[in-house]
Amino acid sequence: MKQRKRLASAPARTALALALLGVASAGSLALAVQAKGDTLTVTRKVTKLRNAKRAFATAVADLAEGDRVVVVKKDGAWFEVTFSPAGEVAPTPLAGFVHAGDVSAKKDIRLSGEGVRETYTSSEAAAARKGFNPEVEREHRANNPDLDAAFQQVDAIQARAVSDAELMDFLTAGGLGLGSGSAANEGGAR
């Protein structure tokens, strides 16, 4: 009779079991932050509270980084929430949907005033490891005046805002409609 080869040692199996337990615990914590009445903080520089869980649904209100919303329920990639605009006394808070990628349940979230995300691209992480920040950019600009025109173009691109109506016109003109089942309508895009 052939004997089976063990794939992992006892310590490795123990480590795997603890890792799985950690993942399960994290999952239960994630579920806890989705409870009705929990407060979430908007971490995107600008986003919209929408009347449906679709990227181009009608906007109910503009949300800015630091705004707080209250969870009604989690629905796929979207939270159904209520929002009371700062400085306004509304008899009933505004209700709508916000994409889960635009909010955080963390109590100690650090807001930058320039938009905060919880995930970053590998190139952004590499730049951060190299210490690229506004001070480094200013120094780089000063040491490379021949790049001033390029920096101005990048600044102009970053400052450009496109309205939902302009974006919808663009998508329609390009034959990129938002029929049911598209990523934009079903929660992938926002």
PDB file of C-alpha atoms in Angstrom:
ATOM      1  CA  MET A   1       0.000   0.000   0.000  1.00  0.00           C
ATOM      2  CA  LYS A   2       1.302   3.398  -1.031  1.00  0.00           C
ATOM      3  CA  GLN A   3       1.766   5.946   1.734  1.00  0.00           C
ATOM      4  CA  ARG A   4       0.549   9.496   1.158  1.00  0.00           C
ATOM      5  CA  LYS A   5       3.084  12.250   1.243  1.00  0.00           C
ATOM      6  CA  ARG A   6       2.257  14.980   3.746  1.00  0.00           C
ATOM      7  CA  LEU A   7       2.041  18.363   2.082  1.00  0.00           C
ATOM      8  CA  ALA A   8       2.658  20.466   5.153  1.00  0.00           C
ATOM      9  CA  SER A   9       4.318  20.037   8.506  1.00  0.00           C
ATOM     10  CA  ALA A  10       2.349  20.360  11.733  1.00  0.00           C
ATOM     11  CA  PRO A  11       3.616  23.930  12.346  1.00  0.00           C
ATOM     12  CA  ALA A  12       2.671  24.895   8.770  1.00  0.00           C
ATOM     13  CA  ARG A  13      -0.813  23.422   9.227  1.00  0.00           C
ATOM     14  CA  THR A  14      -1.178  25.316  12.514  1.00  0.00           C
ATOM     15  CA  ALA A  15      -0.104  28.563  10.835  1.00  0.00           C
ATOM     16  CA  LEU A  16      -2.593  27.936   8.021  1.00  0.00           C
ATOM     17  CA  ALA A  17      -5.386  27.272  10.528  1.00  0.00           C
ATOM     18  CA  LEU A  18      -4.575  30.502  12.391  1.00  0.00           C
ATOM     19  CA  ALA A  19      -4.478  32.461   9.122  1.00  0.00           C
ATOM     20  CA  LEU A  20      -7.876  31.075   8.120  1.00  0.00           C
ATOM     21  CA  LEU A  21      -9.226  31.935  11.560  1.00  0.00           C
ATOM     22  CA  GLY A  22      -7.893  35.490  11.099  1.00  0.00           C
ATOM     23  CA  VAL A  23      -9.593  35.767   7.712  1.00  0.00           C
ATOM     24  CA  ALA A  24     -12.844  34.496   9.188  1.00  0.00           C
ATOM     25  CA  SER A  25     -12.554  37.005  12.046  1.00  0.00           C
ATOM     26  CA  ALA A  26     -11.857  39.833   9.621  1.00  0.00           C
ATOM     27  CA  GLY A  27     -14.892  38.751   7.617  1.00  0.00           C
ATOM     28  CA  SER A  28     -17.090  38.922  10.682  1.00  0.00           C
ATOM     29  CA  LEU A  29     -15.697  42.391  11.486  1.00  0.00           C
ATOM     30  CA  ALA A  30     -16.477  43.481   7.923  1.00  0.00           C
ATOM     31  CA  LEU A  31     -20.033  42.271   8.392  1.00  0.00           C
ATOM     32  CA  ALA A  32     -20.275  44.239  11.626  1.00  0.00           C
ATOM     33  CA  VAL A  33     -19.461  47.524   9.855  1.00  0.00           C
ATOM     34  CA  GLN A  34     -22.338  46.932   7.469  1.00  0.00           C
ATOM     35  CA  ALA A  35     -24.948  46.993  10.170  1.00  0.00           C
ATOM     36  CA  LYS A  36     -27.883  49.360   9.975  1.00  0.00           C
ATOM     37  CA  GLY A  37     -27.116  52.605  11.777  1.00  0.00           C
ATOM     38  CA  ASP A  38     -23.323  52.418  11.395  1.00  0.00           C
ATOM     39  CA  THR A  39     -21.625  55.625  10.285  1.00  0.00           C
ATOM     40  CA  LEU A  40     -19.309  55.642   7.267  1.00  0.00           C
ATOM     41  CA  THR A  41     -16.928  58.421   6.210  1.00  0.00           C
ATOM     42  CA  VAL A  42     -16.636  59.502   2.575  1.00  0.00           C
ATOM     43  CA  THR A  43     -13.009  58.993   1.518  1.00  0.00           C
ATOM     44  CA  ARG A  44     -13.271  60.043  -2.119  1.00  0.00           C
ATOM     45  CA  LYS A  45     -12.558  63.707  -2.897  1.00  0.00           C
ATOM     46  CA  VAL A  46     -15.960  64.093  -4.607  1.00  0.00           C
ATOM     47  CA  THR A  47     -18.716  61.561  -5.175  1.00  0.00           C
ATOM     48  CA  LYS A  48     -22.496  61.477  -5.478  1.00  0.00           C
ATOM     49  CA  LEU A  49     -25.309  60.137  -3.375  1.00  0.00           C
ATOM     50  CA  ARG A  50     -27.416  58.454  -6.068  1.00  0.00           C
ATOM     51  CA  ASN A  51     -31.089  57.501  -6.224  1.00  0.00           C
ATOM     52  CA  ALA A  52     -30.256  53.943  -7.375  1.00  0.00           C
ATOM     53  CA  LYS A  53     -27.244  51.637  -7.153  1.00  0.00           C
ATOM     54  CA  ARG A  54     -25.951  52.520 -10.602  1.00  0.00           C
ATOM     55  CA  ALA A  55     -22.978  54.676 -11.561  1.00  0.00           C
ATOM     56  CA  PHE A  56     -25.077  57.078 -13.632  1.00  0.00           C
ATOM     57  CA  ALA A  57     -28.261  57.106 -11.599  1.00  0.00           C
ATOM     58  CA  THR A  58     -29.618  60.548 -10.802  1.00  0.00           C
ATOM     59  CA  ALA A  59     -27.621  62.329  -8.103  1.00  0.00           C
ATOM     60  CA  VAL A  60     -29.524  63.083  -4.910  1.00  0.00           C
ATOM     61  CA  ALA A  61     -26.652  65.081  -3.368  1.00  0.00           C
ATOM     62  CA  ASP A  62     -22.965  65.831  -3.772  1.00  0.00           C
ATOM     63  CA  LEU A  63     -20.748  64.185  -1.164  1.00  0.00           C
ATOM     64  CA  ALA A  64     -17.260  65.400  -0.293  1.00  0.00           C
ATOM     65  CA  GLU A  65     -14.364  63.787   1.490  1.00  0.00           C
ATOM     66  CA  GLY A  66     -15.098  63.735   5.219  1.00  0.00           C
ATOM     67  CA  ASP A  67     -18.899  63.733   4.904  1.00  0.00           C
ATOM     68  CA  ARG A  68     -20.619  61.135   7.056  1.00  0.00           C
ATOM     69  CA  VAL A  69     -23.414  58.826   5.949  1.00  0.00           C
ATOM     70  CA  VAL A  70     -25.474  56.349   7.947  1.00  0.00           C
ATOM     71  CA  VAL A  71     -25.908  52.787   6.698  1.00  0.00           C
ATOM     72  CA  VAL A  72     -29.370  51.500   5.932  1.00  0.00           C
ATOM     73  CA  LYS A  73     -28.018  48.300   4.353  1.00  0.00           C
ATOM     74  CA  LYS A  74     -25.216  46.937   2.164  1.00  0.00           C
ATOM     75  CA  ASP A  75     -26.349  45.839  -1.289  1.00  0.00           C
ATOM     76  CA  GLY A  76     -23.561  44.349  -3.407  1.00  0.00           C
ATOM     77  CA  ALA A  77     -20.915  46.984  -4.155  1.00  0.00           C
ATOM     78  CA  TRP A  78     -23.216  49.714  -2.865  1.00  0.00           C
ATOM     79  CA  PHE A  79     -24.404  50.987   0.494  1.00  0.00           C
ATOM     80  CA  GLU A  80     -27.919  52.281   0.884  1.00  0.00           C
ATOM     81  CA  VAL A  81     -27.439  55.244   3.228  1.00  0.00           C
ATOM     82  CA  THR A  82     -28.943  58.405   4.651  1.00  0.00           C
ATOM     83  CA  PHE A  83     -27.135  61.744   4.613  1.00  0.00           C
ATOM     84  CA  SER A  84     -27.787  64.986   6.472  1.00  0.00           C
ATOM     85  CA  PRO A  85     -25.894  67.844   4.793  1.00  0.00           C
ATOM     86  CA  ALA A  86     -23.741  69.853   7.213  1.00  0.00           C
ATOM     87  CA  GLY A  87     -25.310  73.106   8.309  1.00  0.00           C
ATOM     88  CA  GLU A  88     -28.741  72.154   7.013  1.00  0.00           C
ATOM     89  CA  VAL A  89     -31.651  71.248   9.212  1.00  0.00           C
ATOM     90  CA  ALA A  90     -33.706  68.826   7.177  1.00  0.00           C
ATOM     91  CA  PRO A  91     -36.774  67.179   8.666  1.00  0.00           C
ATOM     92  CA  THR A  92     -35.764  63.966   6.917  1.00  0.00           C
ATOM     93  CA  PRO A  93     -32.191  63.078   5.909  1.00  0.00           C
ATOM     94  CA  LEU A  94     -31.532  62.485   2.221  1.00  0.00           C
ATOM     95  CA  ALA A  95     -31.587  58.813   1.222  1.00  0.00           C
ATOM     96  CA  GLY A  96     -29.684  57.120  -1.561  1.00  0.00           C
ATOM     97  CA  PHE A  97     -26.793  54.899  -2.560  1.00  0.00           C
ATOM     98  CA  VAL A  98     -23.029  55.372  -2.375  1.00  0.00           C
ATOM     99  CA  HIS A  99     -20.407  53.018  -3.813  1.00  0.00           C
ATOM    100  CA  ALA A 100     -18.568  50.980  -1.170  1.00  0.00           C
ATOM    101  CA  GLY A 101     -15.218  52.092  -2.618  1.00  0.00           C
ATOM    102  CA  ASP A 102     -16.014  55.708  -1.741  1.00  0.00           C
ATOM    103  CA  VAL A 103     -16.529  55.226   2.010  1.00  0.00           C
ATOM    104  CA  SER A 104     -14.796  53.724   5.022  1.00  0.00           C
ATOM    105  CA  ALA A 105     -16.018  52.457   8.379  1.00  0.00           C
ATOM    106  CA  LYS A 106     -12.631  53.072   9.998  1.00  0.00           C
ATOM    107  CA  LYS A 107     -12.909  55.406  12.961  1.00  0.00           C
ATOM    108  CA  ASP A 108      -9.292  56.592  12.625  1.00  0.00           C
ATOM    109  CA  ILE A 109      -9.392  57.362   8.899  1.00  0.00           C
ATOM    110  CA  ARG A 110      -6.980  60.141   7.974  1.00  0.00           C
ATOM    111  CA  LEU A 111      -8.443  62.541   5.452  1.00  0.00           C
ATOM    112  CA  SER A 112      -6.059  64.442   3.232  1.00  0.00           C
ATOM    113  CA  GLY A 113      -8.267  67.048   1.644  1.00  0.00           C
ATOM    114  CA  GLU A 114      -7.060  65.648  -1.673  1.00  0.00           C
ATOM    115  CA  GLY A 115      -8.921  62.349  -1.640  1.00  0.00           C
ATOM    116  CA  VAL A 116      -8.105  59.198   0.297  1.00  0.00           C
ATOM    117  CA  ARG A 117      -8.370  55.650  -0.896  1.00  0.00           C
ATOM    118  CA  GLU A 118      -7.820  52.361   0.827  1.00  0.00           C
ATOM    119  CA  THR A 119      -6.253  50.695  -2.204  1.00  0.00           C
ATOM    120  CA  TYR A 120      -3.432  51.948  -4.386  1.00  0.00           C
ATOM    121  CA  THR A 121      -1.883  50.875  -7.682  1.00  0.00           C
ATOM    122  CA  SER A 122       1.553  49.273  -7.623  1.00  0.00           C
ATOM    123  CA  SER A 123       3.058  52.375  -9.283  1.00  0.00           C
ATOM    124  CA  GLU A 124       1.537  54.624  -6.583  1.00  0.00           C
ATOM    125  CA  ALA A 125       2.905  52.339  -3.868  1.00  0.00           C
ATOM    126  CA  ALA A 126       6.343  52.350  -5.547  1.00  0.00           C
ATOM    127  CA  ALA A 127       6.303  56.167  -5.691  1.00  0.00           C
ATOM    128  CA  ALA A 128       5.380  56.285  -2.003  1.00  0.00           C
ATOM    129  CA  ARG A 129       8.249  53.928  -1.126  1.00  0.00           C
ATOM    130  CA  LYS A 130      10.592  56.291  -2.981  1.00  0.00           C
ATOM    131  CA  GLY A 131       9.298  59.159  -0.867  1.00  0.00           C
ATOM    132  CA  PHE A 132       7.427  60.996  -3.636  1.00  0.00           C
ATOM    133  CA  ASN A 133       5.251  63.638  -2.027  1.00  0.00           C
ATOM    134  CA  PRO A 134       4.305  67.299  -2.675  1.00  0.00           C
ATOM    135  CA  GLU A 135       7.629  68.520  -1.241  1.00  0.00           C
ATOM    136  CA  VAL A 136       9.611  66.176  -3.493  1.00  0.00           C
ATOM    137  CA  GLU A 137       7.477  67.286  -6.469  1.00  0.00           C
ATOM    138  CA  ARG A 138       8.211  70.970  -5.731  1.00  0.00           C
ATOM    139  CA  GLU A 139      11.944  70.215  -5.540  1.00  0.00           C
ATOM    140  CA  HIS A 140      11.791  68.199  -8.769  1.00  0.00           C
ATOM    141  CA  ARG A 141       9.965  71.055 -10.501  1.00  0.00           C
ATOM    142  CA  ALA A 142      12.561  73.569  -9.288  1.00  0.00           C
ATOM    143  CA  ASN A 143      15.443  71.370 -10.476  1.00  0.00           C
ATOM    144  CA  ASN A 144      13.822  70.690 -13.873  1.00  0.00           C
ATOM    145  CA  PRO A 145      12.389  73.955 -15.206  1.00  0.00           C
ATOM    146  CA  ASP A 146      12.282  72.452 -18.714  1.00  0.00           C
ATOM    147  CA  LEU A 147       9.417  70.243 -17.482  1.00  0.00           C
ATOM    148  CA  ASP A 148       7.249  73.187 -16.424  1.00  0.00           C
ATOM    149  CA  ALA A 149       4.977  72.920 -19.485  1.00  0.00           C
ATOM    150  CA  ALA A 150       4.459  69.204 -18.797  1.00  0.00           C
ATOM    151  CA  PHE A 151       3.621  69.878 -15.135  1.00  0.00           C
ATOM    152  CA  GLN A 152       1.114  72.535 -16.231  1.00  0.00           C
ATOM    153  CA  GLN A 153      -0.558  70.038 -18.578  1.00  0.00           C
ATOM    154  CA  VAL A 154      -0.779  67.417 -15.829  1.00  0.00           C
ATOM    155  CA  ASP A 155      -2.220  70.000 -13.419  1.00  0.00           C
ATOM    156  CA  ALA A 156      -4.833  70.977 -16.041  1.00  0.00           C
ATOM    157  CA  ILE A 157      -5.799  67.338 -16.603  1.00  0.00           C
ATOM    158  CA  GLN A 158      -6.145  66.720 -12.871  1.00  0.00           C
ATOM    159  CA  ALA A 159      -8.276  69.842 -12.455  1.00  0.00           C
ATOM    160  CA  ARG A 160     -10.678  68.814 -15.252  1.00  0.00           C
ATOM    161  CA  ALA A 161     -14.107  67.767 -14.059  1.00  0.00           C
ATOM    162  CA  VAL A 162     -16.610  66.022 -16.308  1.00  0.00           C
ATOM    163  CA  SER A 163     -20.296  66.177 -15.462  1.00  0.00           C
ATOM    164  CA  ASP A 164     -22.468  63.078 -15.546  1.00  0.00           C
ATOM    165  CA  ALA A 165     -24.328  64.569 -18.539  1.00  0.00           C
ATOM    166  CA  GLU A 166     -21.065  65.075 -20.499  1.00  0.00           C
ATOM    167  CA  LEU A 167     -19.951  61.557 -19.660  1.00  0.00           C
ATOM    168  CA  MET A 168     -23.293  60.077 -20.721  1.00  0.00           C
ATOM    169  CA  ASP A 169     -23.150  62.025 -24.026  1.00  0.00           C
ATOM    170  CA  PHE A 170     -19.644  60.669 -24.632  1.00  0.00           C
ATOM    171  CA  LEU A 171     -20.676  57.079 -23.869  1.00  0.00           C
ATOM    172  CA  THR A 172     -23.773  57.342 -26.057  1.00  0.00           C
ATOM    173  CA  ALA A 173     -21.858  58.911 -28.981  1.00  0.00           C
ATOM    174  CA  GLY A 174     -19.321  56.087 -28.774  1.00  0.00           C
ATOM    175  CA  GLY A 175     -22.005  53.379 -28.727  1.00  0.00           C
ATOM    176  CA  LEU A 176     -21.059  52.437 -25.181  1.00  0.00           C
ATOM    177  CA  GLY A 177     -24.591  52.435 -23.809  1.00  0.00           C
ATOM    178  CA  LEU A 178     -25.396  51.452 -20.293  1.00  0.00           C
ATOM    179  CA  GLY A 179     -27.815  48.602 -20.845  1.00  0.00           C
ATOM    180  CA  SER A 180     -28.707  46.381 -17.927  1.00  0.00           C
ATOM    181  CA  GLY A 181     -25.887  44.079 -16.968  1.00  0.00           C
ATOM    182  CA  SER A 182     -23.118  46.547 -17.792  1.00  0.00           C
ATOM    183  CA  ALA A 183     -20.444  47.112 -15.182  1.00  0.00           C
ATOM    184  CA  ALA A 184     -21.482  50.745 -14.770  1.00  0.00           C
ATOM    185  CA  ASN A 185     -25.068  49.800 -13.963  1.00  0.00           C
ATOM    186  CA  GLU A 186     -24.419  46.799 -11.787  1.00  0.00           C
ATOM    187  CA  GLY A 187     -21.907  48.106  -9.312  1.00  0.00           C
ATOM    188  CA  GLY A 188     -18.448  47.639 -10.796  1.00  0.00           C
ATOM    189  CA  ALA A 189     -18.008  51.215 -11.919  1.00  0.00           C
ATOM    190  CA  ARG A 190     -19.100  54.376 -10.168  1.00  0.00           C
TER     191      ARG A 190
END
